Amino acid sequence: MIRISVTALLIFGCLNLAHADEPLHARIDQLITQQANDVALAGRSNDAEFHRRIWLDLAGRIPTAAETRAFLSDASTGKRQRLIDERLESPEYARRMGELFHAVLMERRNVNEEWTRFLRTAFERNLPWDQMAQALIRADAEDADLRGAAFFLTARLVSEGAMAPVDIPGLTRDVGRLLAGVDLQCAQCHNHLTISDYEQQHFQGLHMIFENMQTRRDVKFPALSEKLMTQKKEYLSVFDQIPMQTALTIPGGSEVEIAVFEKGEEFARPPDTKTRTPGIPKFSPLGELASGLATADNELFCRNIANRLWFVMMGRGLVEPLDLQHSANPPTHPKLLDLLAHEFAAHDFNIRWFLRELALTETYQRTSHVKPDQTAPQVESYAVGLEKRLNAEQLFWSMLVATDELAYQASKPAEPPAPATTEETEAKAEEPEEPPREPLKLTDIEQVQAGSQELTELRELFLAAYANAAKEPEIEFNPSVKAALFLMHEEKVLTLLQRRSGNLVDRLSGIDDPSAIADELFTAILGRTPSDEDRKTVIDFLQMRTDQRTDAISQLAWAMLASTEFCVNH
Amino acid sequence: MMHPFPCQPADHLISRRRILGTMAGSAAGMGLGALGGIVQPAIGEELKKNDRQVLLVWLDGGMSQLESWDPKPNTQFGGPYRSIPTAIPGVHVSELFPRIAQQMDKLALVRSMKTEDANHSSGVPKIMRGHPKNRGVAYPFWGSAVSKLMGSTDSGMPPYVWVKPGDGGFISKYAGFLGAKYGALALGDGKPPTNLERPTTLSLEDDLARQELRELFNRRYAAQHRKASNEANSSVYDVARILMNHVDLFDESNLPVKDKERYGDHDLGRHTLLARRLIEAGVRFVQVSSIGWDTHGDNFNAHASRVPKVDQAVSALLEDMSDRGLTDNVLVVVMAEFGRTPRINGSVGRDHWPNAWSVAMSGAGIKEGVVVGETLADGTDVKTEPYDIGHMFHTWYHALGIDSKHAEFMNGTQPLPIAHDDFAPVKELLS
């Protein structure tokens, strides 16, 4: 693909297909329908199904009972489109996308305040993806809001103990995987044995860029400096041992000639030994990578992000695995991926616009219901909506929303802030003066969580129970015994279902009519009204336990929170 | 020390998992209903009477046969280690295997393994699936296959438990067309799952009540959706509840110090000891994984530190199998995805070598004290009839009381042989 795409670029580029009269969402549906042939496409999701799906995808949480009721009772036309637009404009969108991209790009490595600020700011401002990606590769240390992007690389430049020194080949691999959709790992020591598109030169030419950089020690925030690069990289294949050379190589692009400057002329800003500030070379390999990779001219780059965002919304990649784009692994819908990549680039990599178009498709809005007597169609037909995994953050916020924990926390007296320890105070005093920054704008639910020690701890527990191990991409729905036991037995989870002033169990304990309780439970937790048999289940269960009604409500709520319906996005 | 080669077993494990995950996903998407992948009923009945179990020791990345089962001292590629006599007269193993040498009369050893794939990412699934003929479906790994064919024992313990380094969880990706519920319960680093015990604030009665409700809601959801997600989600709760009854398994404080010493104070030792206890608790198929065998560099030092751990853990296991009367019922297999090259590379390493390698086994009617097959004097190829992993699967199924020439999985309406059609059990291995 790398070599092929270079040729392909000369002919097509990413931009050439980018005009047609119809909106993108309509063209997507046409292509999906065309390829489905005689597979029957399922109908539209019902309003409750769609409503919950949009909230989870664009706000990262389930809707509250009030939000669900308002949507279901809204009889006006165009309410689906309005909901999509409202969610995309809400501050919660930036929170959700920050959480999502943190999981995708860091793969559960570390958290860093500057990094979080970068993601949040980028999505608040709807920073185009090419600019985000350029920042990931070469962050501007002068931009206090976006400089944290450097953490994408610096977090991968740390040793994890004596047994696991800094893994620059792993970093090279991740940049290829996450930004270009190519996993070059097995082309480090030889051309890839089974994927002919992946050559050792591609790996080595990318790797040399990262061998040439280091984490800056003169500043506290994540930042990188580069050494002078003057020579090509020499390498051998372990098979034939013939010496080879390469200049730096952009995935999906070409080799870049190394510009060498006269001695004394190498730096745009020379190093300052007094302040220990590293110099900025005139020839910046990271700069070359940023401009050569994160651009509409780079087909791999365009296709990678289009495929990944499609995966987020539709539950399946057009190319799978997401990081194995190559000519022998074509997309399930080749024309569609071309279209998506080109249109996204043509719209200046506007993520909000792109997600909106995806959400407006019939493909996205299709029901996930399969009739009991029906055989489910192939997943790659998109004939029936696909269930999607909820990540740890989505589950955490949804659990708080469902149990009305936020109402309880808001009603109780605020916890006094923990006094700063002496150490912290001293550390603060040593730090060089920084211009003050606006604090991060937290969404309402984040503010409640941040103000509660209890919820802050609970969030960590959710991450431990539901997130994949570090460095393992979160792709499929992968329930675990660990998470089941967590939900069954963890005291801090069960506390959410104890009666506490203003929370769900408290509110429902005050209702006499069991049918009304059923309505409340299903609307609050599952975002829909109960079916007749659901209602009967609730009424019968409460009937059997009239003496322990609060416990019974809590058990009903637990069973719904632990149900498959709650823990996937369907 | 980090491995100089990038294709590390741990990484391969990840990509392997992801590739398999995709395949499992699409298999599940092909419309297998709740009854998909069911074994023919007659066979299921027959097997119910059977209490045989499997303990697989998996050496991920590929242990060198030359530094273990099939030494070639003083030859071009022999490496620095000597060979030592064993309990079978005339049979020698590497000097790195002193304890196993003493136990060789309990083992059957195949030295003429010749398989097809020299890549970790595709070789592991081939070996783990017994490399059946390609029928366009993702076959289950062996543990999932045995779970399906034989089910849980009367203990009700999960049928497939995998003791592995790193994280645990319920790993359903290797179950192929059988579906998520035949996945493995993975005990990361041998530790019990956290939150295993029910808090005192929750009564047993209340717990049962809420679990029944959960199952009811799940049935309603599953009736209207694809089955795979709910199957996977429901099965982790089932497993969790059974495991709660076996908290004692994870309490090492009651274990005799002598046992801990015999198995060895290292991951493989601890994990193999836990595996024995899981077998005793009634788990049908226990897999122990040891990682880091991909010694493309510094092969000999690596094997000098690693092989003795296998020696210690496996010899202690064989002793216990025999002392505790488990030999007749429990099939023990020690293998990897391939062996390592006779040729020693420029980094004093050995590379991947499926052309001539060894597999060891014991118990459940496997003949004791036999060595089957032979390699050339320099170890570069097999000298006698080559055996594929398909031969081994037939042999092992036979030992487990399953007629592998006739038993079939049912994938929807598609019958699928449980082992490669062209092969049969190796008679010399069966008593």
PDB file of N, CA and C in Angstrom, chain A residues 266-303:
ATOM      1  N   GLU A 266      23.081  25.352  11.129  1.00  0.00           N
ATOM      2  CA  GLU A 266      22.131  24.238  11.181  1.00  0.00           C
ATOM      3  C   GLU A 266      20.841  24.573  11.914  1.00  0.00           C
ATOM      4  N   PHE A 267      20.914  25.576  12.799  1.00  0.00           N
ATOM      5  CA  PHE A 267      19.773  25.769  13.696  1.00  0.00           C
ATOM      6  C   PHE A 267      18.921  26.972  13.314  1.00  0.00           C
ATOM      7  N   ALA A 268      17.625  26.776  13.362  1.00  0.00           N
ATOM      8  CA  ALA A 268      16.715  27.912  13.273  1.00  0.00           C
ATOM      9  C   ALA A 268      16.783  28.693  14.579  1.00  0.00           C
ATOM     10  N   ARG A 269      16.940  27.961  15.678  1.00  0.00           N
ATOM     11  CA  ARG A 269      17.196  28.593  16.978  1.00  0.00           C
ATOM     12  C   ARG A 269      18.264  27.761  17.670  1.00  0.00           C
ATOM     13  N   PRO A 270      19.442  28.297  17.827  1.00  0.00           N
ATOM     14  CA  PRO A 270      20.523  27.480  18.390  1.00  0.00           C
ATOM     15  C   PRO A 270      20.247  27.097  19.838  1.00  0.00           C
ATOM     16  N   PRO A 271      20.851  26.029  20.293  1.00  0.00           N
ATOM     17  CA  PRO A 271      20.644  25.624  21.692  1.00  0.00           C
ATOM     18  C   PRO A 271      21.221  26.658  22.644  1.00  0.00           C
ATOM     19  N   ASP A 272      20.614  26.780  23.800  1.00  0.00           N
ATOM     20  CA  ASP A 272      21.105  27.712  24.821  1.00  0.00           C
ATOM     21  C   ASP A 272      21.566  26.893  26.017  1.00  0.00           C
ATOM     22  N   THR A 273      22.870  26.809  26.189  1.00  0.00           N
ATOM     23  CA  THR A 273      23.394  25.931  27.238  1.00  0.00           C
ATOM     24  C   THR A 273      23.073  26.482  28.623  1.00  0.00           C
ATOM     25  N   LYS A 274      22.961  27.816  28.737  1.00  0.00           N
ATOM     26  CA  LYS A 274      22.659  28.404  30.056  1.00  0.00           C
ATOM     27  C   LYS A 274      21.292  27.950  30.560  1.00  0.00           C
ATOM     28  N   THR A 275      20.297  28.116  29.709  1.00  0.00           N
ATOM     29  CA  THR A 275      18.939  27.751  30.136  1.00  0.00           C
ATOM     30  C   THR A 275      18.628  26.289  29.838  1.00  0.00           C
ATOM     31  N   ARG A 276      19.579  25.582  29.280  1.00  0.00           N
ATOM     32  CA  ARG A 276      19.421  24.173  28.885  1.00  0.00           C
ATOM     33  C   ARG A 276      18.297  24.029  27.841  1.00  0.00           C
ATOM     34  N   THR A 277      18.019  25.102  27.109  1.00  0.00           N
ATOM     35  CA  THR A 277      16.983  25.025  26.076  1.00  0.00           C
ATOM     36  C   THR A 277      17.584  24.412  24.816  1.00  0.00           C
ATOM     37  N   PRO A 278      17.002  23.307  24.340  1.00  0.00           N
ATOM     38  CA  PRO A 278      17.581  22.674  23.155  1.00  0.00           C
ATOM     39  C   PRO A 278      17.357  23.529  21.912  1.00  0.00           C
ATOM     40  N   GLY A 279      18.221  23.365  20.924  1.00  0.00           N
ATOM     41  CA  GLY A 279      18.086  24.112  19.681  1.00  0.00           C
ATOM     42  C   GLY A 279      16.973  23.546  18.809  1.00  0.00           C
ATOM     43  N   ILE A 280      16.566  24.352  17.837  1.00  0.00           N
ATOM     44  CA  ILE A 280      15.592  23.862  16.854  1.00  0.00           C
ATOM     45  C   ILE A 280      16.302  23.793  15.501  1.00  0.00           C
ATOM     46  N   PRO A 281      16.535  22.559  15.007  1.00  0.00           N
ATOM     47  CA  PRO A 281      17.256  22.434  13.736  1.00  0.00           C
ATOM     48  C   PRO A 281      16.418  22.978  12.583  1.00  0.00           C
ATOM     49  N   LYS A 282      17.100  23.509  11.559  1.00  0.00           N
ATOM     50  CA  LYS A 282      16.369  23.969  10.372  1.00  0.00           C
ATOM     51  C   LYS A 282      15.702  22.791   9.675  1.00  0.00           C
ATOM     52  N   PHE A 283      16.423  21.672   9.647  1.00  0.00           N
ATOM     53  CA  PHE A 283      15.811  20.478   9.057  1.00  0.00           C
ATOM     54  C   PHE A 283      15.222  19.628  10.180  1.00  0.00           C
ATOM     55  N   SER A 284      13.905  19.608  10.253  1.00  0.00           N
ATOM     56  CA  SER A 284      13.243  18.876  11.327  1.00  0.00           C
ATOM     57  C   SER A 284      12.580  17.622  10.773  1.00  0.00           C
ATOM     58  N   PRO A 285      13.125  16.448  11.070  1.00  0.00           N
ATOM     59  CA  PRO A 285      12.486  15.207  10.591  1.00  0.00           C
ATOM     60  C   PRO A 285      11.038  15.088  11.071  1.00  0.00           C
ATOM     61  N   LEU A 286      10.770  15.511  12.322  1.00  0.00           N
ATOM     62  CA  LEU A 286       9.384  15.450  12.801  1.00  0.00           C
ATOM     63  C   LEU A 286       8.504  16.403  11.993  1.00  0.00           C
ATOM     64  N   GLY A 287       9.063  17.569  11.671  1.00  0.00           N
ATOM     65  CA  GLY A 287       8.315  18.522  10.846  1.00  0.00           C
ATOM     66  C   GLY A 287       8.026  17.940   9.476  1.00  0.00           C
ATOM     67  N   GLU A 288       9.008  17.246   8.914  1.00  0.00           N
ATOM     68  CA  GLU A 288       8.812  16.614   7.600  1.00  0.00           C
ATOM     69  C   GLU A 288       7.720  15.549   7.687  1.00  0.00           C
ATOM     70  N   LEU A 289       7.775  14.777   8.775  1.00  0.00           N
ATOM     71  CA  LEU A 289       6.766  13.724   8.946  1.00  0.00           C
ATOM     72  C   LEU A 289       5.374  14.346   9.099  1.00  0.00           C
ATOM     73  N   ALA A 290       5.303  15.387   9.938  1.00  0.00           N
ATOM     74  CA  ALA A 290       4.000  16.021  10.186  1.00  0.00           C
ATOM     75  C   ALA A 290       3.399  16.531   8.882  1.00  0.00           C
ATOM     76  N   SER A 291       4.208  17.209   8.083  1.00  0.00           N
ATOM     77  CA  SER A 291       3.629  17.793   6.861  1.00  0.00           C
ATOM     78  C   SER A 291       3.443  16.744   5.767  1.00  0.00           C
ATOM     79  N   GLY A 292       4.242  15.695   5.776  1.00  0.00           N
ATOM     80  CA  GLY A 292       4.109  14.683   4.719  1.00  0.00           C
ATOM     81  C   GLY A 292       3.037  13.652   5.011  1.00  0.00           C
ATOM     82  N   LEU A 293       2.771  13.447   6.306  1.00  0.00           N
ATOM     83  CA  LEU A 293       1.772  12.432   6.671  1.00  0.00           C
ATOM     84  C   LEU A 293       0.388  13.061   6.830  1.00  0.00           C
ATOM     85  N   ALA A 294       0.315  14.097   7.653  1.00  0.00           N
ATOM     86  CA  ALA A 294      -1.002  14.640   8.009  1.00  0.00           C
ATOM     87  C   ALA A 294      -1.443  15.651   6.969  1.00  0.00           C
ATOM     88  N   THR A 295      -1.787  15.162   5.813  1.00  0.00           N
ATOM     89  CA  THR A 295      -2.183  16.045   4.720  1.00  0.00           C
ATOM     90  C   THR A 295      -3.166  15.323   3.815  1.00  0.00           C
ATOM     91  N   ALA A 296      -3.972  16.107   3.144  1.00  0.00           N
ATOM     92  CA  ALA A 296      -4.959  15.533   2.224  1.00  0.00           C
ATOM     93  C   ALA A 296      -4.286  14.772   1.086  1.00  0.00           C
ATOM     94  N   ASP A 297      -3.003  15.048   0.855  1.00  0.00           N
ATOM     95  CA  ASP A 297      -2.319  14.352  -0.239  1.00  0.00           C
ATOM     96  C   ASP A 297      -1.913  12.937   0.140  1.00  0.00           C
ATOM     97  N   ASN A 298      -2.016  12.612   1.414  1.00  0.00           N
ATOM     98  CA  ASN A 298      -1.562  11.294   1.852  1.00  0.00           C
ATOM     99  C   ASN A 298      -2.758  10.356   1.990  1.00  0.00           C
ATOM    100  N   GLU A 299      -2.852   9.446   1.069  1.00  0.00           N
ATOM    101  CA  GLU A 299      -4.047   8.607   1.011  1.00  0.00           C
ATOM    102  C   GLU A 299      -4.174   7.705   2.235  1.00  0.00           C
ATOM    103  N   LEU A 300      -3.068   7.130   2.682  1.00  0.00           N
ATOM    104  CA  LEU A 300      -3.146   6.258   3.866  1.00  0.00           C
ATOM    105  C   LEU A 300      -3.683   7.031   5.057  1.00  0.00           C
ATOM    106  N   PHE A 301      -3.214   8.250   5.207  1.00  0.00           N
ATOM    107  CA  PHE A 301      -3.639   9.096   6.323  1.00  0.00           C
ATOM    108  C   PHE A 301      -5.145   9.348   6.261  1.00  0.00           C
ATOM    109  N   CYS A 302      -5.621   9.711   5.069  1.00  0.00           N
ATOM    110  CA  CYS A 302      -7.047  10.021   4.920  1.00  0.00           C
ATOM    111  C   CYS A 302      -7.894   8.778   5.174  1.00  0.00           C
ATOM    112  N   ARG A 303      -7.450   7.664   4.612  1.00  0.00           N
ATOM    113  CA  ARG A 303      -8.242   6.441   4.728  1.00  0.00           C
ATOM    114  C   ARG A 303      -8.248   5.922   6.160  1.00  0.00           C
TER     115      ARG A 303
END
